[in-house]
Coordinates of C-alpha atoms in Angstrom, one line a residue:
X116 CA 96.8 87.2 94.9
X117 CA 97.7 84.2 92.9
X118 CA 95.9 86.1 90.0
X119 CA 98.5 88.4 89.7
X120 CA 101.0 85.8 89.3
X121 CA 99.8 84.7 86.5
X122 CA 98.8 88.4 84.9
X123 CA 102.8 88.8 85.5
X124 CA 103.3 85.9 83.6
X125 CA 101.4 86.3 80.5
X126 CA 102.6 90.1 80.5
X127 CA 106.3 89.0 80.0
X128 CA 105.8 86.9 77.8
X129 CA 103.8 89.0 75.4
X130 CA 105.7 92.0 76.4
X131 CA 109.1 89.9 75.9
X132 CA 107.9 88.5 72.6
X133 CA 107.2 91.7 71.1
X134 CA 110.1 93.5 71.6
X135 CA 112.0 90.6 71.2
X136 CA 110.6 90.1 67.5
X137 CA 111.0 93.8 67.1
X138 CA 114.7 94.4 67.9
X139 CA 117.1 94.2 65.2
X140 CA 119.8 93.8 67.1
X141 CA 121.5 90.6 68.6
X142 CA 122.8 92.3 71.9
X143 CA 119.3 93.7 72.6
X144 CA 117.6 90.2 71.5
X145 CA 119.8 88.3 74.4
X146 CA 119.1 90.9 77.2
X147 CA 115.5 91.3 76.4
X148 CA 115.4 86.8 76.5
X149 CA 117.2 87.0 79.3
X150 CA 115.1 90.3 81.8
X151 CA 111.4 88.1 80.6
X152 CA 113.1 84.4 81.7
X153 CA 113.7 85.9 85.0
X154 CA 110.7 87.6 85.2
X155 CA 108.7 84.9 84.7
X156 CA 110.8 82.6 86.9
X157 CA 110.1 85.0 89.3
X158 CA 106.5 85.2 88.5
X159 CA 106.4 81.3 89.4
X160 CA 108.5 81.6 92.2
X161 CA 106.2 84.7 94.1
X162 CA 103.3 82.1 92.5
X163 CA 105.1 79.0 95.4
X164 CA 105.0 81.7 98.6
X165 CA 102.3 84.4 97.6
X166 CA 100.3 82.7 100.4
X167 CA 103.1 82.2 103.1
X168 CA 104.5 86.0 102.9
X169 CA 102.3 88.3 100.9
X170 CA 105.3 90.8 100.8
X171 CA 106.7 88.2 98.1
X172 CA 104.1 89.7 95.9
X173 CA 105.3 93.5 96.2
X174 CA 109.3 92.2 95.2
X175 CA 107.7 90.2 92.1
X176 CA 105.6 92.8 90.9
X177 CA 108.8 95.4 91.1
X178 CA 111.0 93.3 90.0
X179 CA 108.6 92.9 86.6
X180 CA 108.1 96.2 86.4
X181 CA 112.0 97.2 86.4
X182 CA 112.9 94.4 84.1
X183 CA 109.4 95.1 81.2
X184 CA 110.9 98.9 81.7
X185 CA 114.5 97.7 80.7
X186 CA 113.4 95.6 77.7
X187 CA 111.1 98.5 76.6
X188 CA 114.4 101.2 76.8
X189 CA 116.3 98.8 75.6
X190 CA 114.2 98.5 72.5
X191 CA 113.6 102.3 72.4
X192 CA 117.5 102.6 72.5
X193 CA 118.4 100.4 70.0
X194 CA 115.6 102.0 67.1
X195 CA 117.5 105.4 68.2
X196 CA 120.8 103.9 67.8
X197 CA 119.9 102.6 64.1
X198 CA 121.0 105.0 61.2
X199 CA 118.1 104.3 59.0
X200 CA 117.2 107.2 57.1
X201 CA 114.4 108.7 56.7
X202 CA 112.7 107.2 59.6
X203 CA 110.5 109.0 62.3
X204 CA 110.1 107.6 65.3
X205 CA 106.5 108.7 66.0
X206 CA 105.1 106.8 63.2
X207 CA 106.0 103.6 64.5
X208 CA 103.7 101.8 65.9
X209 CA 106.5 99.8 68.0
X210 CA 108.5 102.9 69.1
X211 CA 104.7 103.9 70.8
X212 CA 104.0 100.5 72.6
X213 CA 107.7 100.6 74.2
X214 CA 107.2 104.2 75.0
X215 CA 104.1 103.2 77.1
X216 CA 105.6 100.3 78.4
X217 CA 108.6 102.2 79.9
X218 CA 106.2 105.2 81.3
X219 CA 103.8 102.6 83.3
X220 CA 106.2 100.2 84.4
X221 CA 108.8 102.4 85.5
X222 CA 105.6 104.6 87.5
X223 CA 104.6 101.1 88.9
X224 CA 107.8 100.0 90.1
X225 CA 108.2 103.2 92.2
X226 CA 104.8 103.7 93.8
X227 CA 105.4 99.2 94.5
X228 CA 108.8 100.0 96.4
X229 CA 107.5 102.7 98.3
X230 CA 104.3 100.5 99.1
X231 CA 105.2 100.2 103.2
X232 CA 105.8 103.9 103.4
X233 CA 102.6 104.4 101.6
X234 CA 100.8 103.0 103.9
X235 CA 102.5 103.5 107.3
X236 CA 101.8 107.9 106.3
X237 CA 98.6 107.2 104.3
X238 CA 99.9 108.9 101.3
X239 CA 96.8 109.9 98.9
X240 CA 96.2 111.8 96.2
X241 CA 92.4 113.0 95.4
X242 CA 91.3 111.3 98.4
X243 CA 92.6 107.6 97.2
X244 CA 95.6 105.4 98.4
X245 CA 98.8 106.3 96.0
X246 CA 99.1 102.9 95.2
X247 CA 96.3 102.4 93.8
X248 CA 95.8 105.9 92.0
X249 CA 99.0 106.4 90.5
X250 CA 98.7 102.7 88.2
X251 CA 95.2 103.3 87.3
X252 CA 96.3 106.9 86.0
X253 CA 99.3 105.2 83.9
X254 CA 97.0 102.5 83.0
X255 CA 95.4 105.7 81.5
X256 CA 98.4 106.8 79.4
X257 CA 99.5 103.0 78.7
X258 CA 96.3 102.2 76.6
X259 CA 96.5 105.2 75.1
X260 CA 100.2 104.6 73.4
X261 CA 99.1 101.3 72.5
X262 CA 95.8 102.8 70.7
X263 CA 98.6 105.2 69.0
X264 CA 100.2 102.2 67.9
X265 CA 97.3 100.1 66.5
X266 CA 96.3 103.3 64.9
X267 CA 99.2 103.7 62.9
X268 CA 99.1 99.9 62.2
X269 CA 96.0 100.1 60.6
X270 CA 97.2 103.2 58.7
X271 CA 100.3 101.4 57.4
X272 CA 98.2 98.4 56.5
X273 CA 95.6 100.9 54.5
X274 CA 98.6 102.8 52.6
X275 CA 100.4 99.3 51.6
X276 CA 97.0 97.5 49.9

């Protein structure tokens, strides 16, 4: 359990990191700081009492989840909110990563919360427990938007040389 504790951790921070080097705007740059500080407070907190109440674990994971959804929006709002011309969002590599990030974590932090529920009706899909299924499908979808993105990275990095 203590594992993912520490998973959490390092995914903030590279999560946070990235979009934090990727927005352009000031605004975006504090909230974003701010949403991976508490995340990985939290991470070290749910890290002090995963073994004294396991349920700790479930509240850190959603709580990560909501907040790497909110800095990946809030990244996807701000490069819709820039007037730069000429530029399609589908070719950046960055608008891709942040689209995959928001579509897994947001999944995750639902199927998390209703983790009691799911298990007091035994809620399954193709035979296997829905919280186990439903991340390893948007695991699915969330390596493929960041293989979109280091595709067009190595396209970009082709057409400059």
């Amino acid at each position: 359990m203590a594992i993912n504790n520490f998973i959490a951790i390092g995914e903030s921070i590279f999560y946070g990191y990235f979009f934090y080097s990727l927005s352009n705007y000031r605004w975006a740059k504090k909230i974003i700081l701010f949403l991976t500080v508490i995340s990985i407070l939290s991470s070290f907190a749910s890290l002090a009492f995963v073994y004294s109440n396991p349920r700790f674990l479930y509240f850190n994971l959603i709580l990560l989840a909501l907040s790497l959804s909110i800095v990946s929006l809030i990244y996807l709002y701000s490069k819709f909110n820039m007037d730069e011309n000429g530029v399609y969002l589908l070719s950046e590599s960055g608008f891709w990563v942040a689209f995959g990030v928001a579509l897994f974590f947001s999944g995750v932090s639902v199927v998390f919360s209703l983790h009691d529920l799911s298990l007091r009706y035994d809620l399954r899909l193709f035979g296997i427990r829905l919280h186990n299924i439903v991340p390893q499908i948007l695991s699915v979808l969330l390596y493929l938007s960041i293989s979109t993105a280091i595709i067009l990275c190595k396209k970009k990095a082709r057409i400059s040389l």
